[in-house]
Amino acid sequence: MLKYIAHIKVAFPPFKPSSTSARIFLNHVTSTSNMISNPECKIDVTTLSDLKATPTVEIRFKDNKMMMFRGHETSGDEMVSTVAKYCRKLGQEEDLRG
């Protein structure tokens, strides 16, 4: 999945229940198989001390498209699914170009 991603920023207050989705997404993308697919993908993680802060996940793809998710609006599995779907689209476009 990381093959088509240039940069990921994850920011969350670790003790807020809505941060679960950001942590699930982060755990998925930092798996060994994903890290091997694109070791140049930059991943920034920020833990926030303000419990009122909203957990966020920002993704910049290699085609410069940006996606942003808010932890209280989207589950971790939905984030992974949406990003994987867009990565598949980029892979198909790359295959068509040859």
JSON list of C-alpha atoms in Angstrom, two decimals:
[
{"chain": "A", "resi": 1, "resn": "MET", "atom": "CA", "xyz": [0.00, 0.00, 0.00]},
{"chain": "A", "resi": 2, "resn": "LEU", "atom": "CA", "xyz": [2.83, 2.46, 0.76]},
{"chain": "A", "resi": 3, "resn": "LYS", "atom": "CA", "xyz": [4.24, 2.10, -2.75]},
{"chain": "A", "resi": 4, "resn": "TYR", "atom": "CA", "xyz": [2.16, 5.05, -3.99]},
{"chain": "A", "resi": 5, "resn": "ILE", "atom": "CA", "xyz": [2.33, 7.18, -0.84]},
{"chain": "A", "resi": 6, "resn": "ALA", "atom": "CA", "xyz": [4.92, 9.92, -0.35]},
{"chain": "A", "resi": 7, "resn": "HIS", "atom": "CA", "xyz": [4.10, 11.21, 3.14]},
{"chain": "A", "resi": 8, "resn": "ILE", "atom": "CA", "xyz": [1.84, 10.34, 6.07]},
{"chain": "A", "resi": 9, "resn": "LYS", "atom": "CA", "xyz": [1.17, 12.59, 9.06]},
{"chain": "A", "resi": 10, "resn": "VAL", "atom": "CA", "xyz": [-0.67, 11.19, 12.07]},
{"chain": "A", "resi": 11, "resn": "ALA", "atom": "CA", "xyz": [-1.53, 13.38, 15.06]},
{"chain": "A", "resi": 12, "resn": "PHE", "atom": "CA", "xyz": [-3.57, 12.20, 18.03]},
{"chain": "A", "resi": 13, "resn": "PRO", "atom": "CA", "xyz": [-4.02, 12.59, 21.77]},
{"chain": "A", "resi": 14, "resn": "PRO", "atom": "CA", "xyz": [-3.13, 9.07, 22.96]},
{"chain": "A", "resi": 15, "resn": "PHE", "atom": "CA", "xyz": [-5.72, 8.85, 25.74]},
{"chain": "A", "resi": 16, "resn": "LYS", "atom": "CA", "xyz": [-8.74, 10.04, 23.75]},
{"chain": "A", "resi": 17, "resn": "PRO", "atom": "CA", "xyz": [-11.10, 7.20, 22.71]},
{"chain": "A", "resi": 18, "resn": "SER", "atom": "CA", "xyz": [-11.53, 8.60, 19.18]},
{"chain": "A", "resi": 19, "resn": "SER", "atom": "CA", "xyz": [-7.76, 8.18, 18.66]},
{"chain": "A", "resi": 20, "resn": "THR", "atom": "CA", "xyz": [-8.25, 4.45, 18.20]},
{"chain": "A", "resi": 21, "resn": "SER", "atom": "CA", "xyz": [-8.89, 4.83, 14.47]},
{"chain": "A", "resi": 22, "resn": "ALA", "atom": "CA", "xyz": [-5.66, 6.80, 13.95]},
{"chain": "A", "resi": 23, "resn": "ARG", "atom": "CA", "xyz": [-3.69, 4.19, 15.91]},
{"chain": "A", "resi": 24, "resn": "ILE", "atom": "CA", "xyz": [-5.24, 1.33, 13.90]},
{"chain": "A", "resi": 25, "resn": "PHE", "atom": "CA", "xyz": [-4.33, 3.06, 10.63]},
{"chain": "A", "resi": 26, "resn": "LEU", "atom": "CA", "xyz": [-0.81, 3.75, 11.88]},
{"chain": "A", "resi": 27, "resn": "ASN", "atom": "CA", "xyz": [-0.35, 0.12, 12.95]},
{"chain": "A", "resi": 28, "resn": "HIS", "atom": "CA", "xyz": [-1.47, -1.07, 9.53]},
{"chain": "A", "resi": 29, "resn": "VAL", "atom": "CA", "xyz": [0.79, 1.18, 7.46]},
{"chain": "A", "resi": 30, "resn": "THR", "atom": "CA", "xyz": [3.84, 0.56, 9.62]},
{"chain": "A", "resi": 31, "resn": "SER", "atom": "CA", "xyz": [3.65, -3.21, 9.21]},
{"chain": "A", "resi": 32, "resn": "THR", "atom": "CA", "xyz": [6.83, -4.81, 7.92]},
{"chain": "A", "resi": 33, "resn": "SER", "atom": "CA", "xyz": [5.38, -5.69, 4.51]},
{"chain": "A", "resi": 34, "resn": "ASN", "atom": "CA", "xyz": [4.15, -2.13, 3.95]},
{"chain": "A", "resi": 35, "resn": "MET", "atom": "CA", "xyz": [7.42, -0.56, 5.06]},
{"chain": "A", "resi": 36, "resn": "ILE", "atom": "CA", "xyz": [9.36, -2.81, 2.66]},
{"chain": "A", "resi": 37, "resn": "SER", "atom": "CA", "xyz": [7.16, -1.76, -0.28]},
{"chain": "A", "resi": 38, "resn": "ASN", "atom": "CA", "xyz": [8.29, 1.88, 0.04]},
{"chain": "A", "resi": 39, "resn": "PRO", "atom": "CA", "xyz": [11.07, 2.57, 2.54]},
{"chain": "A", "resi": 40, "resn": "GLU", "atom": "CA", "xyz": [11.21, 6.21, 1.35]},
{"chain": "A", "resi": 41, "resn": "CYS", "atom": "CA", "xyz": [7.67, 6.99, 2.53]},
{"chain": "A", "resi": 42, "resn": "LYS", "atom": "CA", "xyz": [7.97, 9.56, 5.28]},
{"chain": "A", "resi": 43, "resn": "ILE", "atom": "CA", "xyz": [5.75, 8.90, 8.31]},
{"chain": "A", "resi": 44, "resn": "ASP", "atom": "CA", "xyz": [5.41, 11.62, 10.96]},
{"chain": "A", "resi": 45, "resn": "VAL", "atom": "CA", "xyz": [3.65, 10.80, 14.22]},
{"chain": "A", "resi": 46, "resn": "THR", "atom": "CA", "xyz": [2.71, 13.49, 16.70]},
{"chain": "A", "resi": 47, "resn": "THR", "atom": "CA", "xyz": [1.18, 12.77, 20.08]},
{"chain": "A", "resi": 48, "resn": "LEU", "atom": "CA", "xyz": [-0.92, 15.67, 21.29]},
{"chain": "A", "resi": 49, "resn": "SER", "atom": "CA", "xyz": [-1.29, 16.57, 24.96]},
{"chain": "A", "resi": 50, "resn": "ASP", "atom": "CA", "xyz": [-4.57, 18.45, 24.46]},
{"chain": "A", "resi": 51, "resn": "LEU", "atom": "CA", "xyz": [-7.44, 16.02, 25.04]},
{"chain": "A", "resi": 52, "resn": "LYS", "atom": "CA", "xyz": [-9.74, 18.35, 23.09]},
{"chain": "A", "resi": 53, "resn": "ALA", "atom": "CA", "xyz": [-7.61, 17.96, 19.94]},
{"chain": "A", "resi": 54, "resn": "THR", "atom": "CA", "xyz": [-9.02, 15.95, 17.07]},
{"chain": "A", "resi": 55, "resn": "PRO", "atom": "CA", "xyz": [-7.04, 12.92, 15.89]},
{"chain": "A", "resi": 56, "resn": "THR", "atom": "CA", "xyz": [-6.06, 13.41, 12.24]},
{"chain": "A", "resi": 57, "resn": "VAL", "atom": "CA", "xyz": [-4.42, 11.40, 9.49]},
{"chain": "A", "resi": 58, "resn": "GLU", "atom": "CA", "xyz": [-3.07, 13.24, 6.44]},
{"chain": "A", "resi": 59, "resn": "ILE", "atom": "CA", "xyz": [-1.77, 11.37, 3.42]},
{"chain": "A", "resi": 60, "resn": "ARG", "atom": "CA", "xyz": [0.05, 12.76, 0.38]},
{"chain": "A", "resi": 61, "resn": "PHE", "atom": "CA", "xyz": [0.29, 10.39, -2.54]},
{"chain": "A", "resi": 62, "resn": "LYS", "atom": "CA", "xyz": [3.03, 10.37, -5.15]},
{"chain": "A", "resi": 63, "resn": "ASP", "atom": "CA", "xyz": [0.66, 12.06, -7.62]},
{"chain": "A", "resi": 64, "resn": "ASN", "atom": "CA", "xyz": [0.36, 14.93, -5.05]},
{"chain": "A", "resi": 65, "resn": "LYS", "atom": "CA", "xyz": [-3.26, 14.15, -4.16]},
{"chain": "A", "resi": 66, "resn": "MET", "atom": "CA", "xyz": [-3.99, 14.72, -0.48]},
{"chain": "A", "resi": 67, "resn": "MET", "atom": "CA", "xyz": [-6.41, 12.84, 1.76]},
{"chain": "A", "resi": 68, "resn": "MET", "atom": "CA", "xyz": [-7.30, 13.84, 5.29]},
{"chain": "A", "resi": 69, "resn": "PHE", "atom": "CA", "xyz": [-9.24, 11.83, 7.85]},
{"chain": "A", "resi": 70, "resn": "ARG", "atom": "CA", "xyz": [-10.51, 12.86, 11.26]},
{"chain": "A", "resi": 71, "resn": "GLY", "atom": "CA", "xyz": [-10.44, 10.14, 13.90]},
{"chain": "A", "resi": 72, "resn": "HIS", "atom": "CA", "xyz": [-13.89, 10.81, 15.29]},
{"chain": "A", "resi": 73, "resn": "GLU", "atom": "CA", "xyz": [-15.51, 10.62, 11.82]},
{"chain": "A", "resi": 74, "resn": "THR", "atom": "CA", "xyz": [-13.78, 7.60, 10.24]},
{"chain": "A", "resi": 75, "resn": "SER", "atom": "CA", "xyz": [-12.79, 4.20, 11.58]},
{"chain": "A", "resi": 76, "resn": "GLY", "atom": "CA", "xyz": [-9.28, 2.87, 11.10]},
{"chain": "A", "resi": 77, "resn": "ASP", "atom": "CA", "xyz": [-10.53, 0.14, 8.78]},
{"chain": "A", "resi": 78, "resn": "GLU", "atom": "CA", "xyz": [-12.36, 2.70, 6.63]},
{"chain": "A", "resi": 79, "resn": "MET", "atom": "CA", "xyz": [-9.18, 4.76, 6.36]},
{"chain": "A", "resi": 80, "resn": "VAL", "atom": "CA", "xyz": [-7.15, 1.71, 5.32]},
{"chain": "A", "resi": 81, "resn": "SER", "atom": "CA", "xyz": [-9.82, 0.67, 2.81]},
{"chain": "A", "resi": 82, "resn": "THR", "atom": "CA", "xyz": [-10.09, 4.15, 1.23]},
{"chain": "A", "resi": 83, "resn": "VAL", "atom": "CA", "xyz": [-6.32, 4.55, 0.94]},
{"chain": "A", "resi": 84, "resn": "ALA", "atom": "CA", "xyz": [-5.87, 1.03, -0.44]},
{"chain": "A", "resi": 85, "resn": "LYS", "atom": "CA", "xyz": [-8.59, 1.67, -3.05]},
{"chain": "A", "resi": 86, "resn": "TYR", "atom": "CA", "xyz": [-6.85, 4.85, -4.24]},
{"chain": "A", "resi": 87, "resn": "CYS", "atom": "CA", "xyz": [-3.48, 3.06, -4.31]},
{"chain": "A", "resi": 88, "resn": "ARG", "atom": "CA", "xyz": [-5.00, 0.31, -6.48]},
{"chain": "A", "resi": 89, "resn": "LYS", "atom": "CA", "xyz": [-6.25, 3.01, -8.85]},
{"chain": "A", "resi": 90, "resn": "LEU", "atom": "CA", "xyz": [-2.76, 4.51, -9.06]},
{"chain": "A", "resi": 91, "resn": "GLY", "atom": "CA", "xyz": [-1.32, 1.03, -9.68]},
{"chain": "A", "resi": 92, "resn": "GLN", "atom": "CA", "xyz": [-3.75, 0.42, -12.53]},
{"chain": "A", "resi": 93, "resn": "GLU", "atom": "CA", "xyz": [-2.90, 3.80, -14.08]},
{"chain": "A", "resi": 94, "resn": "GLU", "atom": "CA", "xyz": [0.79, 2.94, -13.82]},
{"chain": "A", "resi": 95, "resn": "ASP", "atom": "CA", "xyz": [0.19, -0.45, -15.49]},
{"chain": "A", "resi": 96, "resn": "LEU", "atom": "CA", "xyz": [-1.70, 1.21, -18.36]},
{"chain": "A", "resi": 97, "resn": "ARG", "atom": "CA", "xyz": [1.17, 3.62, -18.94]},
{"chain": "A", "resi": 98, "resn": "GLY", "atom": "CA", "xyz": [3.57, 0.70, -19.13]}
]
